[in-house]
CSV table of C-alpha atoms and ligand atoms in Angstrom, one decimal:
chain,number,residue,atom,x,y,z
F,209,UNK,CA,14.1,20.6,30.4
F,210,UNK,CA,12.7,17.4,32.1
F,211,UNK,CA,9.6,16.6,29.6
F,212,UNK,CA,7.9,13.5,31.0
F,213,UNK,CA,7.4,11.1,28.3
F,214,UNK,CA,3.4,10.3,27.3
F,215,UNK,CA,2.5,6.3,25.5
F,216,UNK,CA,-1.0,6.5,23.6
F,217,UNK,CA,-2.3,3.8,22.4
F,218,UNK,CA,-4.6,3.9,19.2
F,219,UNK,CA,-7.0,1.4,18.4
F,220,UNK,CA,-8.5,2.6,15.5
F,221,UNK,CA,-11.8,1.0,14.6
F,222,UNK,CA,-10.8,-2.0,16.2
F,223,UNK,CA,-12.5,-4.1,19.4
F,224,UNK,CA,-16.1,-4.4,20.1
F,225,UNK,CA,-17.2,-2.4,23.3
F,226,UNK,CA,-16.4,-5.9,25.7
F,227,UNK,CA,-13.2,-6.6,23.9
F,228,UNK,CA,-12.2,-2.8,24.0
F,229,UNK,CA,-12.9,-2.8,28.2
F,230,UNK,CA,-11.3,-6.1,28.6
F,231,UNK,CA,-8.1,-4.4,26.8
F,232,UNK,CA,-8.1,-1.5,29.1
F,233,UNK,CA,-8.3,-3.6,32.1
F,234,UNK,CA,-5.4,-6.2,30.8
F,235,UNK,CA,-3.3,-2.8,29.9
F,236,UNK,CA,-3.9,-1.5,33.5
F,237,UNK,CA,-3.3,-4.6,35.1
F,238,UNK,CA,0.4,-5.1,33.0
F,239,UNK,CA,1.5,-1.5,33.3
F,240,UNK,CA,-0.3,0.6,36.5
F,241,UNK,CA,3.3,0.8,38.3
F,242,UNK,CA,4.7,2.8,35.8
F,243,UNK,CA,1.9,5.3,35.5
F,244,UNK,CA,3.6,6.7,37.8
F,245,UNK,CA,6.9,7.6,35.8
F,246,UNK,CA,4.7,7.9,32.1
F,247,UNK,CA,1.3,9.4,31.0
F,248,UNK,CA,-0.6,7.0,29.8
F,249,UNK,CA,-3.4,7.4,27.2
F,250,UNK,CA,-5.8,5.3,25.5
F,251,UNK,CA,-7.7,6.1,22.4
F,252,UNK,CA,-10.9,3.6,22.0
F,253,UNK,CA,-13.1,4.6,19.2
F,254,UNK,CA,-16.1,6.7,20.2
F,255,UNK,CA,-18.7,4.0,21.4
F,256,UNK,CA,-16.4,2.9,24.1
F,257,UNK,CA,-15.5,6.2,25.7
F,258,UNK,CA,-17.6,6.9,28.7
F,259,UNK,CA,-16.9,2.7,29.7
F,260,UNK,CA,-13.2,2.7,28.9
F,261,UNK,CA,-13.1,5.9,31.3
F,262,UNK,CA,-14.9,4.5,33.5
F,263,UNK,CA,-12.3,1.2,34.2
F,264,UNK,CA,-9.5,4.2,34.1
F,265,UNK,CA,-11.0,6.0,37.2
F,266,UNK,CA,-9.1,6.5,40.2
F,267,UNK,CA,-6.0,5.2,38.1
F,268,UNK,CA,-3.9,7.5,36.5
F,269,UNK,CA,-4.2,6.5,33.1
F,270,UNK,CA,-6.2,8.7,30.8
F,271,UNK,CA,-8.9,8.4,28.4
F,272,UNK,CA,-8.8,9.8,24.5
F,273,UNK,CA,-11.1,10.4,21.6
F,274,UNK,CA,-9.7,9.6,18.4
F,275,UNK,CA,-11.2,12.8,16.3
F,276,UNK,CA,-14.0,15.6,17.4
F,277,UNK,CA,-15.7,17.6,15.5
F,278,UNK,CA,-14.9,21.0,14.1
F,279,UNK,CA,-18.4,22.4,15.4
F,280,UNK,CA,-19.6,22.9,18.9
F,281,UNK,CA,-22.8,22.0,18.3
F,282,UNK,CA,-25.8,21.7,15.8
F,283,UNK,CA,-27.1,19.7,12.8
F,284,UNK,CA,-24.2,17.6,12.0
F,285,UNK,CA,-25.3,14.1,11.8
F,286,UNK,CA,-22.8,11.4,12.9
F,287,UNK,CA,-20.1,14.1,14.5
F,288,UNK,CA,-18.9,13.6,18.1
F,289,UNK,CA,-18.1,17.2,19.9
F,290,UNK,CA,-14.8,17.8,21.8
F,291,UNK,CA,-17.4,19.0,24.7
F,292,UNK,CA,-19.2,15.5,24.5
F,293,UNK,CA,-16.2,13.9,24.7
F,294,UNK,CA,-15.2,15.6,27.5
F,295,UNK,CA,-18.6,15.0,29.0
F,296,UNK,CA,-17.8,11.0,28.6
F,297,UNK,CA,-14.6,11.0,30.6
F,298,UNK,CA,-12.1,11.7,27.9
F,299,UNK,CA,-8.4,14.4,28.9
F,300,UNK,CA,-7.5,13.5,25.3
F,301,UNK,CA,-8.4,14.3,21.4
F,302,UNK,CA,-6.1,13.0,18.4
F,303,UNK,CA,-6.5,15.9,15.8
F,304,UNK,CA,-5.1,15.3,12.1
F,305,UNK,CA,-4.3,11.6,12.5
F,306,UNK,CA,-3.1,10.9,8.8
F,307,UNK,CA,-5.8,8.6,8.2
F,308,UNK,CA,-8.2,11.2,8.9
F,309,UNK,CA,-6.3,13.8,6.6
F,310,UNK,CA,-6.4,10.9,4.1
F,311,UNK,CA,-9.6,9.0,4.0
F,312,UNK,CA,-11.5,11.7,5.4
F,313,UNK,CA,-10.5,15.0,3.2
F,314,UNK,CA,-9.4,16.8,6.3
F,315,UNK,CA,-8.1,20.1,5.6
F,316,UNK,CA,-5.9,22.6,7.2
F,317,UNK,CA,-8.5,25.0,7.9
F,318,UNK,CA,-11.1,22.3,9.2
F,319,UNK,CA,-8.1,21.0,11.6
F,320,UNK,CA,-7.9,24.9,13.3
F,321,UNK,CA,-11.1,24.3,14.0
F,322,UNK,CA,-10.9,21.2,15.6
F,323,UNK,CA,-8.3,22.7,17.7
F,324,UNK,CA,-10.5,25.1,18.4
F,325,UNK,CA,-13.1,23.0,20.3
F,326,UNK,CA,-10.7,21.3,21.4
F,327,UNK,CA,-8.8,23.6,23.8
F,328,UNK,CA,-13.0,24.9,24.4
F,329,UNK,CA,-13.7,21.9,25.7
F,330,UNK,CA,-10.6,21.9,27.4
F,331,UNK,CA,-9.2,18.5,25.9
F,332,UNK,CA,-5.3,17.5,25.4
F,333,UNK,CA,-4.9,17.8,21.7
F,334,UNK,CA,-2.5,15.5,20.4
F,335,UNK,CA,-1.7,16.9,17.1
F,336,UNK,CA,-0.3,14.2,14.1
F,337,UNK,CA,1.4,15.2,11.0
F,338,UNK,CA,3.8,13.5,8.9
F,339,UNK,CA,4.8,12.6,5.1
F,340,UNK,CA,4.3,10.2,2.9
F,341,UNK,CA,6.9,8.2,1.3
F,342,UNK,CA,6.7,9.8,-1.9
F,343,UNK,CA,7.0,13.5,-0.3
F,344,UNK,CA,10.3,11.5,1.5
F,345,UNK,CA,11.5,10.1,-1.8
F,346,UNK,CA,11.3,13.3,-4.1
F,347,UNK,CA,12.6,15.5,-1.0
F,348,UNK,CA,9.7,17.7,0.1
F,349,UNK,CA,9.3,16.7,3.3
F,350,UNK,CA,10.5,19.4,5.4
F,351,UNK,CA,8.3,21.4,3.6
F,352,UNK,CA,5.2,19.4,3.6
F,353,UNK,CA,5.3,19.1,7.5
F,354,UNK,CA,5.7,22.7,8.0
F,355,UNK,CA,2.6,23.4,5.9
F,356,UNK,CA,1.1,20.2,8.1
F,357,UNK,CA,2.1,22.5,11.2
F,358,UNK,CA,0.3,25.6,9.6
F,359,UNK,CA,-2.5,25.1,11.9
F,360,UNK,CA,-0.7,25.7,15.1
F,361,UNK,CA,0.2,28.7,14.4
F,362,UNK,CA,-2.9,30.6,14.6
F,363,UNK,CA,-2.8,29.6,18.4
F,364,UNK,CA,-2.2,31.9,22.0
F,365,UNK,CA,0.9,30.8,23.3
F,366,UNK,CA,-0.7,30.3,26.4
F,367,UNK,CA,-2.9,27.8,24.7
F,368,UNK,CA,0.1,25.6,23.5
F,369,UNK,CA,0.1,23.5,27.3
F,370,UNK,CA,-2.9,21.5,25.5
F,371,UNK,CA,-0.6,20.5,22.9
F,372,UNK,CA,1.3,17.3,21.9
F,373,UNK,CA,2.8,16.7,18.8
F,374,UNK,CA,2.8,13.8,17.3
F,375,UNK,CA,5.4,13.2,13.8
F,376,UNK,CA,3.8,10.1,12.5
F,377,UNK,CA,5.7,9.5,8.7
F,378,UNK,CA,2.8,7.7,6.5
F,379,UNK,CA,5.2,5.0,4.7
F,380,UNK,CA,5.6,4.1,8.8
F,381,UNK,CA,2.1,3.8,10.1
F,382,UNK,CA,0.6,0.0,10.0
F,383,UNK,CA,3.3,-0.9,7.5
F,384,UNK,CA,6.0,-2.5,9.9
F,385,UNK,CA,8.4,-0.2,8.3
F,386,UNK,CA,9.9,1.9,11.1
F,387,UNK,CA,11.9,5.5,10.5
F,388,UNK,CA,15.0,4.7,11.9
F,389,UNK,CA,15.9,6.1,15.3
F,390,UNK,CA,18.4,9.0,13.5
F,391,UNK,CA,15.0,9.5,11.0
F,392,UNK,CA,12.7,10.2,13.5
F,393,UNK,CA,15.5,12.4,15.9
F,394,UNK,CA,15.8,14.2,12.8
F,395,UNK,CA,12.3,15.4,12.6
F,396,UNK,CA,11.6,15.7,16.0
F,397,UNK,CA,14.4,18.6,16.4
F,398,UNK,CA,13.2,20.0,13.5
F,399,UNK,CA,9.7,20.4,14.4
F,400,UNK,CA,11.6,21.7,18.0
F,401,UNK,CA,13.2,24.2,16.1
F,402,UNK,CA,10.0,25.1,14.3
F,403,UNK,CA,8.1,25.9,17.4
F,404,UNK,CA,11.0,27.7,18.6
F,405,UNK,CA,11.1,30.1,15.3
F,406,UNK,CA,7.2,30.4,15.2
F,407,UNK,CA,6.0,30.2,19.0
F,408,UNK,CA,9.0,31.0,21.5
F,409,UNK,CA,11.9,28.9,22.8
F,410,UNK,CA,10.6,28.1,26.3
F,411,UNK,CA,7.2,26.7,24.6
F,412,UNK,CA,9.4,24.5,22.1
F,413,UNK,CA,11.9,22.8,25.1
F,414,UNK,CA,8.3,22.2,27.0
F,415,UNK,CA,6.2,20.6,24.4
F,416,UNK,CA,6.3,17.2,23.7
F,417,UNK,CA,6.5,15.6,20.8
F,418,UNK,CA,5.9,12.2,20.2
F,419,UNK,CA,7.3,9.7,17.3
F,420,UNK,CA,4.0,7.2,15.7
F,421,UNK,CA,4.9,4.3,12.6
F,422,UNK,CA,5.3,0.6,13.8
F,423,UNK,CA,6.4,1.6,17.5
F,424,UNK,CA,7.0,-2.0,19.1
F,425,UNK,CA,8.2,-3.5,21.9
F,426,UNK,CA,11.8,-4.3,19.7
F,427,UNK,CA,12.0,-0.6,18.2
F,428,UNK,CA,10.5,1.1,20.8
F,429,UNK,CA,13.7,1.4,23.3
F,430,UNK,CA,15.8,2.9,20.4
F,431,UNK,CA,13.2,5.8,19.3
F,432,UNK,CA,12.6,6.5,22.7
F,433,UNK,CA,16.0,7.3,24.1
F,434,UNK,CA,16.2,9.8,21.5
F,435,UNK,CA,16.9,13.5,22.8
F,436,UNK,CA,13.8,14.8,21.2
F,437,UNK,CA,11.4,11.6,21.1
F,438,UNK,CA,9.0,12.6,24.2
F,439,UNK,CA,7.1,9.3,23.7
F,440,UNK,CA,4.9,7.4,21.4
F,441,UNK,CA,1.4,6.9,19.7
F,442,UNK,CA,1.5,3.5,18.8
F,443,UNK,CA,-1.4,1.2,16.7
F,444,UNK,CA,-1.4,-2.2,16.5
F,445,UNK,CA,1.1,-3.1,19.1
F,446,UNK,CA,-1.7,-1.1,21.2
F,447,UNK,CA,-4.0,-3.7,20.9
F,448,UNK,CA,-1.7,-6.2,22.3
F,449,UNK,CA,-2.1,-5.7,26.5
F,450,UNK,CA,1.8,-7.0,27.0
F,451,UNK,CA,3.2,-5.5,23.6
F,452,UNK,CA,1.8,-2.3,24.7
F,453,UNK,CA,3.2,-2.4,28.5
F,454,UNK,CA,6.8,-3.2,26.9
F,455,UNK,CA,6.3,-0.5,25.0
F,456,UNK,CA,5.6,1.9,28.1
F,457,UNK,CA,8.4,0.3,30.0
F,458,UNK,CA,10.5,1.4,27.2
F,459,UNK,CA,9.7,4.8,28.1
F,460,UNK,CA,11.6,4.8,31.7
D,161,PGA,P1,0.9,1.7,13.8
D,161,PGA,O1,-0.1,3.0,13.9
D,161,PGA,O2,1.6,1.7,15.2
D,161,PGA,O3,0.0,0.6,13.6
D,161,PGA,O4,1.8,1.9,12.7
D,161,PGA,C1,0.3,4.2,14.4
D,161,PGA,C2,-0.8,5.3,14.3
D,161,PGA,O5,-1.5,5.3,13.2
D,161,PGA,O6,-1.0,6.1,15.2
């Protein structure tokens, strides 16, 4: 099964509105011939969507919000819908990102939700889990991600083309510690295997399932030639224009 490989970039709460367009445009500019070959995604935080969208019209890379919220609609001061964020340009939502599980209490049940408006608004959902080093070091892992994966269960098969996975181990994320290539393979069949016991085979050899933690131009060649690494959601080398196009070159 041929599963084209998808390069998001992150970026956090970083860039002011001109810096953030300026990044889009140098990204574009470094890496538009091999949009072709790669999906493309960039995450700017909320402010910037409708403009970042804009400078990725006609080109084929796409637009992402960073979180929605896990209501439609209503008095919830500060939120940002999946429908809004559809309605600014975004294809793309990043659900469950650790830092939002982290810093922001986000729950299991909260993260079906956001899922929920997601696919509503008909968004891409890319979906982040991952441990931390301590649930590495005393050997709960494979359970903790399963229980991370919880949420995807509740969905309709037919629902599961909007869905990315993206393993994203905690002790890796902003840390310049990488999981080795065999680390990351590891988990990435594993969650495979997980979607084929829980959701069907043919839905586990389609979706893809992307490796996040210090993904740079050096590492990212390794991870990526991995049989079940599909691509990669990447943070501060995102904010880098040529870091970033190295990194989707990788993905070839
Ligand atoms: P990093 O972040 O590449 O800076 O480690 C990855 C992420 O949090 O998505």
């Amino acid at each position: 099964m041929h599963r084209k490989k998808l390069i998001a970039g992150n970026h956090k709460m970083h860039t002011s509105l001109q810096e953030g367009l300026q990044l889009a445009k140098n990204i574009h500019q470094e890496a538009k011939t091999y949009a072709e070959q790669v999906d493309i995604v960039l995450f700017p935080p909320f402010t910037h969507t409708f403009a970042v969208s804009g400078v990725l019209k006609n080109t084929a890379f796409y637009t992402g919000g960073q979180n929605c919220a896990s209501e439609a609609q209503g008095a919830f001061t500060g939120e940002v819908s999946a429908a809004m964020l559809k309605s600014a340009g975004a294809t793309y939502v990043l659900v469950g990102h650790s830092e939002r599980r982290a810093l922001f209490a986000e729950s299991n049940e909260m993260l079906s939700k956001k899922i929920e408006q997601a696919i509503q608004a008909q968004l891409h959902i890319i979906f982040c889990y991952g441990e931390t080093l301590s649930q590495r070091e005393d050997g709960t892992y494979l359970s903790i991600l399963q229980e991370q994966l919880a949420p995807l269960k509740l969905l309709s098969p037919l629902h599961w083309e909007y869905i990315t996975l993206a393993y994203e181990p905690v002790w890796a994320i902003g840390t310049g510690k990488t999981a080795s290539a065999a680390q990351a393979q590891e988990i990435h069949l594993f969650s495979r295997n997980w979607i084929a016991e829980t959701i069907s085979a043919e839905i586990a050899a389609k979706t893809r399932i992307l490796y996040g933690g210090s993904v740079k131009p050096e590492n990212a060649g390794e991870l990526l030639s991995q049989p079940d690494i599909d691509g990669a959601l990447v943070g501060g080398a995102s904010l880098d224009a040529e870091s970033f196009s190295a990194i989707i070159k990788a993905a070839l």
